[in-house]
GROMACS .gro file of C-alpha atoms in nm:
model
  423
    1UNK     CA    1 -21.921  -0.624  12.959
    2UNK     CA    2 -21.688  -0.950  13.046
    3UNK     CA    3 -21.378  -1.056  12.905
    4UNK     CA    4 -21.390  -1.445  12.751
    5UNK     CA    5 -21.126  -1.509  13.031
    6UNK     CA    6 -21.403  -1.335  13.328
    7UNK     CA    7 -21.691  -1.552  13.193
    8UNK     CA    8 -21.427  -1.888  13.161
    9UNK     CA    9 -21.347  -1.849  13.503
   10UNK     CA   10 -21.699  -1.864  13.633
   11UNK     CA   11 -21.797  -2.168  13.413
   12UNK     CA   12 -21.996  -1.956  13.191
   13UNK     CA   13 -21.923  -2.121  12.775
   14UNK     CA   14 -21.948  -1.811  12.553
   15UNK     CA   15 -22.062  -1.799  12.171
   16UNK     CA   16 -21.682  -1.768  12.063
   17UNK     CA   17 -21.631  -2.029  12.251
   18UNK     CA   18 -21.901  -2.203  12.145
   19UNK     CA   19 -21.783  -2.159  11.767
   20UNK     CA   20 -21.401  -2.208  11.850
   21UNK     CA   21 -21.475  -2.538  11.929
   22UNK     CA   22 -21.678  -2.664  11.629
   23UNK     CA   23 -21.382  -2.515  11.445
   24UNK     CA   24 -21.147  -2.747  11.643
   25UNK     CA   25 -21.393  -3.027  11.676
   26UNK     CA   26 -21.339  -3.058  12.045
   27UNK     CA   27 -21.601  -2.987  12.346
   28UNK     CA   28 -21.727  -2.615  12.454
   29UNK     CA   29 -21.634  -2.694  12.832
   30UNK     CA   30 -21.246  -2.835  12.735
   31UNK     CA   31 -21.242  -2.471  12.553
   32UNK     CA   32 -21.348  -2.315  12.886
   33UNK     CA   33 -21.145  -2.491  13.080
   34UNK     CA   34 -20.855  -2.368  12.883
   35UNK     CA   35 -20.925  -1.996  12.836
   36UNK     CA   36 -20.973  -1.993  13.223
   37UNK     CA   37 -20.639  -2.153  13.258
   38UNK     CA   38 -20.471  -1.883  13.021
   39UNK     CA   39 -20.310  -2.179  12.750
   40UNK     CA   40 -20.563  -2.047  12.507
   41UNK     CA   41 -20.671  -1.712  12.395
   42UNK     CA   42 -21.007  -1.620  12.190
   43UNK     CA   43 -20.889  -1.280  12.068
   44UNK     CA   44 -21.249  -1.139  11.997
   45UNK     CA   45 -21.300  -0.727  12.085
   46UNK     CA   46 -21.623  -0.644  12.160
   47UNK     CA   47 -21.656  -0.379  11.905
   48UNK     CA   48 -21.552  -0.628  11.613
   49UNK     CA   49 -21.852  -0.726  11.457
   50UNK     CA   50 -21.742  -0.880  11.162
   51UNK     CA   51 -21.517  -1.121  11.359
   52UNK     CA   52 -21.536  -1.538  11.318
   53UNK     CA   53 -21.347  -1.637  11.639
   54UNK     CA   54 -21.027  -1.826  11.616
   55UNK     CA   55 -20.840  -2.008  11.984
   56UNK     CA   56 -20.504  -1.975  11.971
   57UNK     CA   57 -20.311  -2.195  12.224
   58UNK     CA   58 -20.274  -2.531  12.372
   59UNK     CA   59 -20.430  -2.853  12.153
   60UNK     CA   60 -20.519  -2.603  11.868
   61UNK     CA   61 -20.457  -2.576  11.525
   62UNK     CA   62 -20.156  -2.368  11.486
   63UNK     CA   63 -20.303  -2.029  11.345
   64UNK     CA   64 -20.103  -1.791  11.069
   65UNK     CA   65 -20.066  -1.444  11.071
   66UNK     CA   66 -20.078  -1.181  10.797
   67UNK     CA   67 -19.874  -0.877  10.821
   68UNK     CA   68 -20.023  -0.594  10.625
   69UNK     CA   69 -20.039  -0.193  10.637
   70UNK     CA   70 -19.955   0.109  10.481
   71UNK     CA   71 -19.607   0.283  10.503
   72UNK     CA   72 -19.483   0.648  10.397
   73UNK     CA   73 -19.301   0.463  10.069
   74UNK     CA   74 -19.611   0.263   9.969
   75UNK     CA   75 -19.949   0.440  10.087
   76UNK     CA   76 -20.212   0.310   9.877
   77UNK     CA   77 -20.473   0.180  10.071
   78UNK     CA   78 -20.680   0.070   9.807
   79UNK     CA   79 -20.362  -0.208   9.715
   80UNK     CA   80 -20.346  -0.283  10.073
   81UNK     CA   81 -20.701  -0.337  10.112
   82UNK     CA   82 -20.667  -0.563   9.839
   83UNK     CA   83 -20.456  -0.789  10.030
   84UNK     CA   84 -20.671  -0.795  10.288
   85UNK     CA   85 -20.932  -0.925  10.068
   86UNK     CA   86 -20.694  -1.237   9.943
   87UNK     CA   87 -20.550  -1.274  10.297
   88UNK     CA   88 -20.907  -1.409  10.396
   89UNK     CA   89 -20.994  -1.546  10.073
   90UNK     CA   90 -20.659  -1.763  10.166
   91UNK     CA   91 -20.824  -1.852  10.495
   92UNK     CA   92 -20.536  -1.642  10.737
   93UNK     CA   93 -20.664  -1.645  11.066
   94UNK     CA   94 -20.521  -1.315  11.180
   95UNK     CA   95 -20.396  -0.983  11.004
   96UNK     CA   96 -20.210  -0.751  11.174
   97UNK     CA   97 -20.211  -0.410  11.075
   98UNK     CA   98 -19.849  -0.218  11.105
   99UNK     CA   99 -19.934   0.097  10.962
  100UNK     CA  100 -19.751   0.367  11.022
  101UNK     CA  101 -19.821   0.698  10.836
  102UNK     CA  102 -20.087   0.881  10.642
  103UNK     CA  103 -20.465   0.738  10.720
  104UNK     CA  104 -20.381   0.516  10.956
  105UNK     CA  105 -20.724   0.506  11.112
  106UNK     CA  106 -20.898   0.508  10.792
  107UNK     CA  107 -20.736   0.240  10.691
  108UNK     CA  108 -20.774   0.034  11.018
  109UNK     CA  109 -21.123   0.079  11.043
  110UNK     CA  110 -21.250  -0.037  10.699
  111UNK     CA  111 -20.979  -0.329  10.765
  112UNK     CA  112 -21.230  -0.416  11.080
  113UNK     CA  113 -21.549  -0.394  10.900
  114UNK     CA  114 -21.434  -0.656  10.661
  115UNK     CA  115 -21.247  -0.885  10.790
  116UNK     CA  116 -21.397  -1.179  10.935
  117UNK     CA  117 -21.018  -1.273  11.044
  118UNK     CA  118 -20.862  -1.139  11.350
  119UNK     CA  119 -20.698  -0.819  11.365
  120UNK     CA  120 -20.401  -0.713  11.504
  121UNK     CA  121 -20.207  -0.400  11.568
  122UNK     CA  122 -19.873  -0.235  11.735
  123UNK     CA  123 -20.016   0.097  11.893
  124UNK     CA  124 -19.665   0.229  11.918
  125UNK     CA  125 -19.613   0.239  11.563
  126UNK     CA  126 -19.936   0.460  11.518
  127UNK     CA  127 -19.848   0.678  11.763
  128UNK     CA  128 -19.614   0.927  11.578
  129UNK     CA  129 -19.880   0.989  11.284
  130UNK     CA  130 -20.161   1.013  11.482
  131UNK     CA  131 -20.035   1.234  11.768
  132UNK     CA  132 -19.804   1.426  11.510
  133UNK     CA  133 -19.517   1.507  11.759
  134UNK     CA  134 -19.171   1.421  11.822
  135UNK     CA  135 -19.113   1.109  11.979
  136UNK     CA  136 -18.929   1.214  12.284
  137UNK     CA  137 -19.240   1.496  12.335
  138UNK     CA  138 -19.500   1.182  12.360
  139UNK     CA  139 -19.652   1.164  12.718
  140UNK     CA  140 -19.763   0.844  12.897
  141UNK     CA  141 -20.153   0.950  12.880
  142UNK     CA  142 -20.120   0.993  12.467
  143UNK     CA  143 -19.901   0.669  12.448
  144UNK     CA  144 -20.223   0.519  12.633
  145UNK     CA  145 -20.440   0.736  12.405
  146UNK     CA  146 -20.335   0.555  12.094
  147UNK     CA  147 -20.396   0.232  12.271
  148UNK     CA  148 -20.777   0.307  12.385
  149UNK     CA  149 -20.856   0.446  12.021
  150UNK     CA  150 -20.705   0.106  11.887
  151UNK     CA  151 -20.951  -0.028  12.147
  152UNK     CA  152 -21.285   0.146  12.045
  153UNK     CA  153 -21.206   0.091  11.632
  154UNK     CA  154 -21.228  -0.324  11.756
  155UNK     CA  155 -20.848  -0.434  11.746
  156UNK     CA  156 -20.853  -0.792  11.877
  157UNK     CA  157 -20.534  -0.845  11.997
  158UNK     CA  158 -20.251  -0.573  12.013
  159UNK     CA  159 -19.854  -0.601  12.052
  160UNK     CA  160 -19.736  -0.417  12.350
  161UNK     CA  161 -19.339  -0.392  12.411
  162UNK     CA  162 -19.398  -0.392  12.796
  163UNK     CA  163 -19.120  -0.616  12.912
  164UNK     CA  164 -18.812  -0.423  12.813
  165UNK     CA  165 -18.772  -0.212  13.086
  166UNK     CA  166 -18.483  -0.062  13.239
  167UNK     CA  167 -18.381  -0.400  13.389
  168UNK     CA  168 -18.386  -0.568  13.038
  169UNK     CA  169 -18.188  -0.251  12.890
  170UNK     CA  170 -17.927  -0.285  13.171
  171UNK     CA  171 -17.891  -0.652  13.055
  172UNK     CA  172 -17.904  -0.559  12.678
  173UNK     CA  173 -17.610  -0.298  12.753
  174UNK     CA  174 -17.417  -0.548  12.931
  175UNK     CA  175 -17.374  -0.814  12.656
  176UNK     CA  176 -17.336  -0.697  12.326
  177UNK     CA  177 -17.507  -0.794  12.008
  178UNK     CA  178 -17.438  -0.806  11.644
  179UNK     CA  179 -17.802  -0.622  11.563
  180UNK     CA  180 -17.878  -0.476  11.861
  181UNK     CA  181 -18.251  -0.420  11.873
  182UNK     CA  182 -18.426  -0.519  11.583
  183UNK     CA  183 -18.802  -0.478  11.683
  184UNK     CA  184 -18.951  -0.180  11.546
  185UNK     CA  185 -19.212  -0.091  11.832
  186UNK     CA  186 -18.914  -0.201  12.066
  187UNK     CA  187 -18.649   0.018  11.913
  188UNK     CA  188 -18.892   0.342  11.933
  189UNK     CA  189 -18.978   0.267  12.314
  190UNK     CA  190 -18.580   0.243  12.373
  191UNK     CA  191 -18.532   0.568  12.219
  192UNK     CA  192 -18.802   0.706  12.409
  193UNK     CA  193 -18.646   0.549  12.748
  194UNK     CA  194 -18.318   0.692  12.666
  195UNK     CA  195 -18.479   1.107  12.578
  196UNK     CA  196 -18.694   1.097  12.868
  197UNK     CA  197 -18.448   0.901  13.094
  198UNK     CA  198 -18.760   0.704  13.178
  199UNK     CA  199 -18.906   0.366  13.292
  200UNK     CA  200 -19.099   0.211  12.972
  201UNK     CA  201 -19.404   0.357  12.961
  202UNK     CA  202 -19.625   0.040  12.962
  203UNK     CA  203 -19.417  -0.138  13.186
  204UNK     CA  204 -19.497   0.162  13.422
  205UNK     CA  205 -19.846   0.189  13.391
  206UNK     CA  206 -19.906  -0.172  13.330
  207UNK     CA  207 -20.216  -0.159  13.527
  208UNK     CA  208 -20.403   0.131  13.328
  209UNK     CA  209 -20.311  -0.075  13.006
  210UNK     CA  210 -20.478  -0.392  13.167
  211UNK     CA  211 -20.789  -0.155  13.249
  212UNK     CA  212 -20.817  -0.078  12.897
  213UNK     CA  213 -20.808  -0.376  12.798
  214UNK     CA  214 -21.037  -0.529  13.014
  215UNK     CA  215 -21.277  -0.269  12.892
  216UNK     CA  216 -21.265  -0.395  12.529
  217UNK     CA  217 -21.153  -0.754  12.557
  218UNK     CA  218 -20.845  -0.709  12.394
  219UNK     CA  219 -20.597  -0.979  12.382
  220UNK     CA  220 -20.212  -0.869  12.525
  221UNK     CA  221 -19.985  -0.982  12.261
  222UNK     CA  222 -19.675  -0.919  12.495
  223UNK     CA  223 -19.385  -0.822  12.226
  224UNK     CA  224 -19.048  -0.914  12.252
  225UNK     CA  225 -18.868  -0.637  12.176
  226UNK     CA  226 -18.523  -0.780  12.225
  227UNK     CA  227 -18.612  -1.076  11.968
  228UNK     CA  228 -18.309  -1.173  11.788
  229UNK     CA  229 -18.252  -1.010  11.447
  230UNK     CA  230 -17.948  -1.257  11.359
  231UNK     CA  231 -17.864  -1.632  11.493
  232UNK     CA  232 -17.564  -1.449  11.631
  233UNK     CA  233 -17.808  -1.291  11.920
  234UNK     CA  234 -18.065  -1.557  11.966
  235UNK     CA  235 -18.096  -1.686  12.294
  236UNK     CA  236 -17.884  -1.407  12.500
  237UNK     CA  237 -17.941  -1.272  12.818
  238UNK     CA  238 -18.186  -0.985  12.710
  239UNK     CA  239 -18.405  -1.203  12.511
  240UNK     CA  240 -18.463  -1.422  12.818
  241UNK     CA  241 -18.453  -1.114  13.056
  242UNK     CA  242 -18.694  -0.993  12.849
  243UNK     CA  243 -18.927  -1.313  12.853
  244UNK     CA  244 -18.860  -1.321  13.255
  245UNK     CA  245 -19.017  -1.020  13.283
  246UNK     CA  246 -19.318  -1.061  13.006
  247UNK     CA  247 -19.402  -1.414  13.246
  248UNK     CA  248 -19.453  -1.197  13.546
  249UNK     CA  249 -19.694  -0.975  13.328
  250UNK     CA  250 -19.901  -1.221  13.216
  251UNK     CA  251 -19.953  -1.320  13.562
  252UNK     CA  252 -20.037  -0.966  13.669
  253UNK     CA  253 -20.308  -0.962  13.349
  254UNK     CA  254 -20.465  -1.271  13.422
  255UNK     CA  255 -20.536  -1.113  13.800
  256UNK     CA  256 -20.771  -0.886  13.578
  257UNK     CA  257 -20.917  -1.163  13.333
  258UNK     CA  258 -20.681  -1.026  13.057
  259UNK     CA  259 -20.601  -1.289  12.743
  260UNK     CA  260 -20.248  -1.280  12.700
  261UNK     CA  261 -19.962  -1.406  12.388
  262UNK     CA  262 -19.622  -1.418  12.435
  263UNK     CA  263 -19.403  -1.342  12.103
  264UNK     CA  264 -19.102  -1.497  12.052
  265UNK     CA  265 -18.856  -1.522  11.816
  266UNK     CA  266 -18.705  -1.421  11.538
  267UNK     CA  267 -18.378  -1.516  11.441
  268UNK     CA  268 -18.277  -1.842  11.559
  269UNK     CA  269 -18.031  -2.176  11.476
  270UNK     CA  270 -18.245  -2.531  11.382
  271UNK     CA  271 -18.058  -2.660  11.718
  272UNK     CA  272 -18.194  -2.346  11.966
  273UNK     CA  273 -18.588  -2.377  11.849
  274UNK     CA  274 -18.702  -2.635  12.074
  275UNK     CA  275 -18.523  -2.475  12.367
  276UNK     CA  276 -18.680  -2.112  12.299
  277UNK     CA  277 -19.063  -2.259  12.319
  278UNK     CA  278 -18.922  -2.474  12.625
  279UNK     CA  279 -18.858  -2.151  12.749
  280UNK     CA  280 -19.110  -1.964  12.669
  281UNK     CA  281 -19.346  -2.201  12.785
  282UNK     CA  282 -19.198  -2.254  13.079
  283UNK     CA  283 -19.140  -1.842  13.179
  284UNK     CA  284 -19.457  -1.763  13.098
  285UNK     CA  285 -19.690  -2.025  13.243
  286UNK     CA  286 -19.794  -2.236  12.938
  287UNK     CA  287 -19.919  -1.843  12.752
  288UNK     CA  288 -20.009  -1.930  12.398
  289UNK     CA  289 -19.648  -1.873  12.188
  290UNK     CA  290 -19.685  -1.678  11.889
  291UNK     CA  291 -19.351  -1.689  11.640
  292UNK     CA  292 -19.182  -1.447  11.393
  293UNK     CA  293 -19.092  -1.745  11.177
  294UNK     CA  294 -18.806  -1.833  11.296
  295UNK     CA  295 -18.574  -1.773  11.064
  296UNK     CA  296 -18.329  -2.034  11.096
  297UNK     CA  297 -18.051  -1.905  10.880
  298UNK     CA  298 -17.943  -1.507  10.768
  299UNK     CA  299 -17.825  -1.562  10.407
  300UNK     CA  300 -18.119  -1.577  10.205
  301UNK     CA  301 -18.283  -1.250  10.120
  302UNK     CA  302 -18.572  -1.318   9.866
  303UNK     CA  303 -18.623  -1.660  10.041
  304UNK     CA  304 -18.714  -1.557  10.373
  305UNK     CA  305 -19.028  -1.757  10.331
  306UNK     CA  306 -18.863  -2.057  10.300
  307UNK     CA  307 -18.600  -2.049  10.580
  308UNK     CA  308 -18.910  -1.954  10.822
  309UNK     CA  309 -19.141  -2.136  10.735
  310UNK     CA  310 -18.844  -2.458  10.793
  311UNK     CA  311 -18.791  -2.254  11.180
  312UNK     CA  312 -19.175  -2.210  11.194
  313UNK     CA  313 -19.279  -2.594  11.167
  314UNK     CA  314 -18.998  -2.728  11.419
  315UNK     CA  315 -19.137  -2.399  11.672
  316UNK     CA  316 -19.507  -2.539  11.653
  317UNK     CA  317 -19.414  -2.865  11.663
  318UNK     CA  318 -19.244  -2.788  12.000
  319UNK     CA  319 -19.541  -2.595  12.116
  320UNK     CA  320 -19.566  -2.300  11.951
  321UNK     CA  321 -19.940  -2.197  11.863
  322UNK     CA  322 -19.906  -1.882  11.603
  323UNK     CA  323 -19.693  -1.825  11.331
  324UNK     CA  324 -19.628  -1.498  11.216
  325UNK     CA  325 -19.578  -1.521  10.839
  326UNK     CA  326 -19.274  -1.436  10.644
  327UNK     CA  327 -19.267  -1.324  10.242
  328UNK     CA  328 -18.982  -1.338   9.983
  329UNK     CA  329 -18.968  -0.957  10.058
  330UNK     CA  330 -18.850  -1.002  10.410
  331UNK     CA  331 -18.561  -0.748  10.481
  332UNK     CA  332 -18.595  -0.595  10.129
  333UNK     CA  333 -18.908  -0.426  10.105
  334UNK     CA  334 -19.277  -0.396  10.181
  335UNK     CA  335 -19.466  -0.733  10.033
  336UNK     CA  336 -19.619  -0.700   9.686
  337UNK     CA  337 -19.982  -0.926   9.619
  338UNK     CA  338 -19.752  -1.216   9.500
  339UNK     CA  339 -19.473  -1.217   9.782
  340UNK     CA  340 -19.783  -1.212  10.020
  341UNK     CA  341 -19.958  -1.507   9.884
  342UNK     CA  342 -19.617  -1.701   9.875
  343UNK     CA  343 -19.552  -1.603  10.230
  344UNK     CA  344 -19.926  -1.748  10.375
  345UNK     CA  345 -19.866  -2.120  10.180
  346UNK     CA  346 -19.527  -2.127  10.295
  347UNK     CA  347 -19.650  -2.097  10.636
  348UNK     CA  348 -19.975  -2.243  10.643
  349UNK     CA  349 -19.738  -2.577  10.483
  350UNK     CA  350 -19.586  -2.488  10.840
  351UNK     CA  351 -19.879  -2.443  11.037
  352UNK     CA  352 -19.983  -2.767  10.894
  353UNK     CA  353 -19.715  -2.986  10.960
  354UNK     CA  354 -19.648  -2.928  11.309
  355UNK     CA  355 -20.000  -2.998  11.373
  356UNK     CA  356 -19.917  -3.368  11.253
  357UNK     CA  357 -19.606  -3.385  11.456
  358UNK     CA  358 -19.843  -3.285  11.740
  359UNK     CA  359 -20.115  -3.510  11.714
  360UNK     CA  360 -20.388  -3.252  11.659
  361UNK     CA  361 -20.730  -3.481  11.596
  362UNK     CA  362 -20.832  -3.498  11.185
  363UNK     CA  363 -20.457  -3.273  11.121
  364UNK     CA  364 -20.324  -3.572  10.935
  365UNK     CA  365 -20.664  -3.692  10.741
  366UNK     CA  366 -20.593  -3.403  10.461
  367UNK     CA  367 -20.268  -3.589  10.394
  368UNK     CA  368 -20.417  -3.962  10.397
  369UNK     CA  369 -20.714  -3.801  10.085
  370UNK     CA  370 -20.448  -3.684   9.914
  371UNK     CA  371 -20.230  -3.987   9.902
  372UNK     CA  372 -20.523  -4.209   9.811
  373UNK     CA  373 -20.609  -3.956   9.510
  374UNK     CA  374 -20.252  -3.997   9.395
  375UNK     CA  375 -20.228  -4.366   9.421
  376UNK     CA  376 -20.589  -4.335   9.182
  377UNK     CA  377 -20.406  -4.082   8.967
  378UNK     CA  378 -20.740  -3.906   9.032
  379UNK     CA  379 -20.619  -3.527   8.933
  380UNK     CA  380 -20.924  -3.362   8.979
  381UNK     CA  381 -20.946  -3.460   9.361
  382UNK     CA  382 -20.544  -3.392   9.400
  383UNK     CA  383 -20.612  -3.070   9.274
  384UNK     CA  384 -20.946  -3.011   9.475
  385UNK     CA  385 -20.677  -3.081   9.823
  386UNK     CA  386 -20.367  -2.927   9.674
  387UNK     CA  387 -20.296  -2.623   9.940
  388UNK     CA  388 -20.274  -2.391   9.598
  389UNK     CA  389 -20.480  -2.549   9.349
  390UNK     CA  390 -20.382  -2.227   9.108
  391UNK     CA  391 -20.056  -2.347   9.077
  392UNK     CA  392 -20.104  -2.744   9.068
  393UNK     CA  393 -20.299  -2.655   8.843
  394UNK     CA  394 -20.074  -2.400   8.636
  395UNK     CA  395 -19.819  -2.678   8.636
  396UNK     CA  396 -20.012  -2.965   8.532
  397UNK     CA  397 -20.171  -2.727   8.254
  398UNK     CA  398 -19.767  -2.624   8.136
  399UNK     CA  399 -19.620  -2.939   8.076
  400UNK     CA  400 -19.888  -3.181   7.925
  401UNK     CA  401 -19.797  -3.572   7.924
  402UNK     CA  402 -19.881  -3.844   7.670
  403UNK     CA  403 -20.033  -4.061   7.902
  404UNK     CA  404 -20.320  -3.868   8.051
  405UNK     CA  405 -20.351  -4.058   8.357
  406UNK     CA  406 -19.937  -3.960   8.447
  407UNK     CA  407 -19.748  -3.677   8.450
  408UNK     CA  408 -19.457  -3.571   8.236
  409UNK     CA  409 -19.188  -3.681   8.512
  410UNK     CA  410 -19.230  -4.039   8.442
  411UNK     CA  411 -19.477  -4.059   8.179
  412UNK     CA  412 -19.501  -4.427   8.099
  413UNK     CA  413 -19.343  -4.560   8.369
  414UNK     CA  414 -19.494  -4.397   8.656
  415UNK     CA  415 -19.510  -4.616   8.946
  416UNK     CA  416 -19.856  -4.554   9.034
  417UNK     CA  417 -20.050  -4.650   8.690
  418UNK     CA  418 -19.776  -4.914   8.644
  419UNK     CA  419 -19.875  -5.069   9.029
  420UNK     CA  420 -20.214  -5.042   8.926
  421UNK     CA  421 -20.235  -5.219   8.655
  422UNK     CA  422 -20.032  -5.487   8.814
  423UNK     CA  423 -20.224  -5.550   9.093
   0.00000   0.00000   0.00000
């Protein structure tokens, strides 16, 4: 088998590629072109059969994540499953599966047979269920274990904390922070560093990780574990140790016709964004950018949705290229049905709007139908357009005017029946 980066580089166009780019209306070979390059990845495993490949990268439609999975507090897989189901009903591009306890596999493998999206993992948060030991008692060879099981089920694309090594930890001792290290994956592979008093494990044995990999045609979604968890942090010497050190990575993966993703960020002020996906791009040779929002501001618990999905358009309209999404439960708890569904508009409104700001061909013709049905008062097609038709139409349904053809805002005098009867 070949990777979709092994057959780019020897001019060969591949059926994902093929279908990536009637998605994005653009030609097979400029696809090529850029998969060889490394600015876009086609995260497609071989064993996922059920998969409609998605690019993620440069000239793209920004792509949106779904964060899903079960948890020792909330373990029904049935419920989860069910978001699943909506996630791609919603048209997500990508769910990511961060389950970590009970039937983790189970779970992860009916995810794989249904989903036509993309799925993503974090191995390291498996690893404790599924090997059932300590974490300190974990070797190297089960660590890769997990990884090459997460392979074989048909993960796509998988986070690996790889770049916080002992050179990023020396860096994050030296200058404090108000969170310290809020990654998950990144905060168990620092633990384990600091039991074992031992390199990171898949910094170490990058290569074998590569080889695996390779084998499967998984995509390297290098994590950042020393993202920012408050704007206090963002932008310190760790995070961009950190991103230093996932740039020379990527390098060392495309050497083996590996399809890397660099995450990013986090928490992070309006005024930082643009610099971060300078940076990022910049570090990490033009790597597709995939975001954690940002969030651009720590106060608002229950709103979380809002105050990334504000961080996530300015990121992708500075060249960012995958939004994680965010829900009203961010910080508070694991995502109900209804926080989930908030969280994918309020970041597909994201998604969206960078993609005008950057120019992406036919982005902007959704907004030019919509404007002409309004100026027609034509509800039917506004509501055919509307990003959630349920709940244009909910509204329109609650509050009924007297004029038909308005809305109970301005009723008789709304400008655009008044203009049109004028004219």
């Amino acid at each position: 088998m070949t990777t979709q980066m092994a057959a780019a580089k020897r001019g060969e166009i591949t059926e994902a590629m093929r279908i990536v780019a009637q998605k994005e209306n653009q030609s097979p070979e400029d696809i090529r072109a850029r998969v060889a390059q490394g600015t876009v990845v086609i995260p497609a495993n071989i064993n996922h059969q059920s998969l409609s490949p998605e690019g993620v990268g440069q000239g793209l439609k920004t792509k949106i994540n779904v964060n899903l999975g079960i948890s020792k507090d909330c373990a029904n897989i049935n419920l989860e499953l069910e978001k699943v189901q909506t996630a791609i009903n919603m048209k997500a591009e990508a769910i990511m599966d961060l389950s970590n306890y009970g039937k983790t596999a189970e779970f992860r493998s009916r995810l794989i047979n249904m989903s036509t999206a993309m799925i993503g993992t974090v191995p390291m948060y498996d690893a404790i269920g599924y090997l059932d030991k300590k974490l300190e008692d974990i070797t190297v060879e089960e660590f890769l274990a997990v990884v090459e099981k997460h392979a074989q089920d048909g993960v796509d694309f998988m986070t690996i904390h790889a770049g916080l090594n002992r050179q990023t930890v020396a860096h994050f001792r030296k200058n404090k922070r108000v969170t310290n290290i809020v990654s998950r994956g990144g905060s168990l592979l620092f633990a384990w560093m600091e039991l074992n008093n031992r390199e990171n494990p898949f910094y170490e044995y990058f290569d074998d990780l590569l080889d695996i990999c390779a084998k499967y045609d998984v995509t390297l979604s290098l994590g950042d574990g020393c993202r920012p968890g408050s704007l206090a942090d963002a932008t310190d010497p760790a995070q961009i140790e950190e991103l230093i050190v996932l740039g020379e990575l990527t390098l060392r993966a495309w050497e083996k016709n590996v399809q890397v993703m660099i995450e990013g960020p986090g928490h992070v002020p309006l005024n930082e964004i643009q610099a971060n996906m300078l940076l990022e791009k910049k570090l990490c040779h033009n790597a597709p950018f995939y975001v954690l929002g940002p969030v651009v501001t720590d106060i608002a618990p229950g709103y979380d949705h809002i105050t990334s999905a504000i961080g996530g358009a300015i990121a992708a309209a500075s060249g960012a290229d995958f939004l994680c999404y965010v829900t009203p439960a961010e910080h508070l708890r694991l995502p109900s049905l209804e926080d989930m569904k908030e969280g994918i508009i309020a970041t597909k409104i994201a998604a969206h709007a960078a993609d005008i700001a950057k120019g992406i061909p036919g982005a902007a013709d959704w907004d030019l139908k919509m404007s002409k049905a309004r100026q027609a008062l034509d509800w039917s097609t506004m509501f055919d357009l509307a990003i959630d038709r349920e709940k244009a139409e909910r509204y329109r349904r609650e509050s009924s005017p007297t004029h038909e053809d308005s809305c109970t805002m301005c009723g008789e005098m709304c400008p655009m029946r008044l203009m049109n009867k004028i004219l």
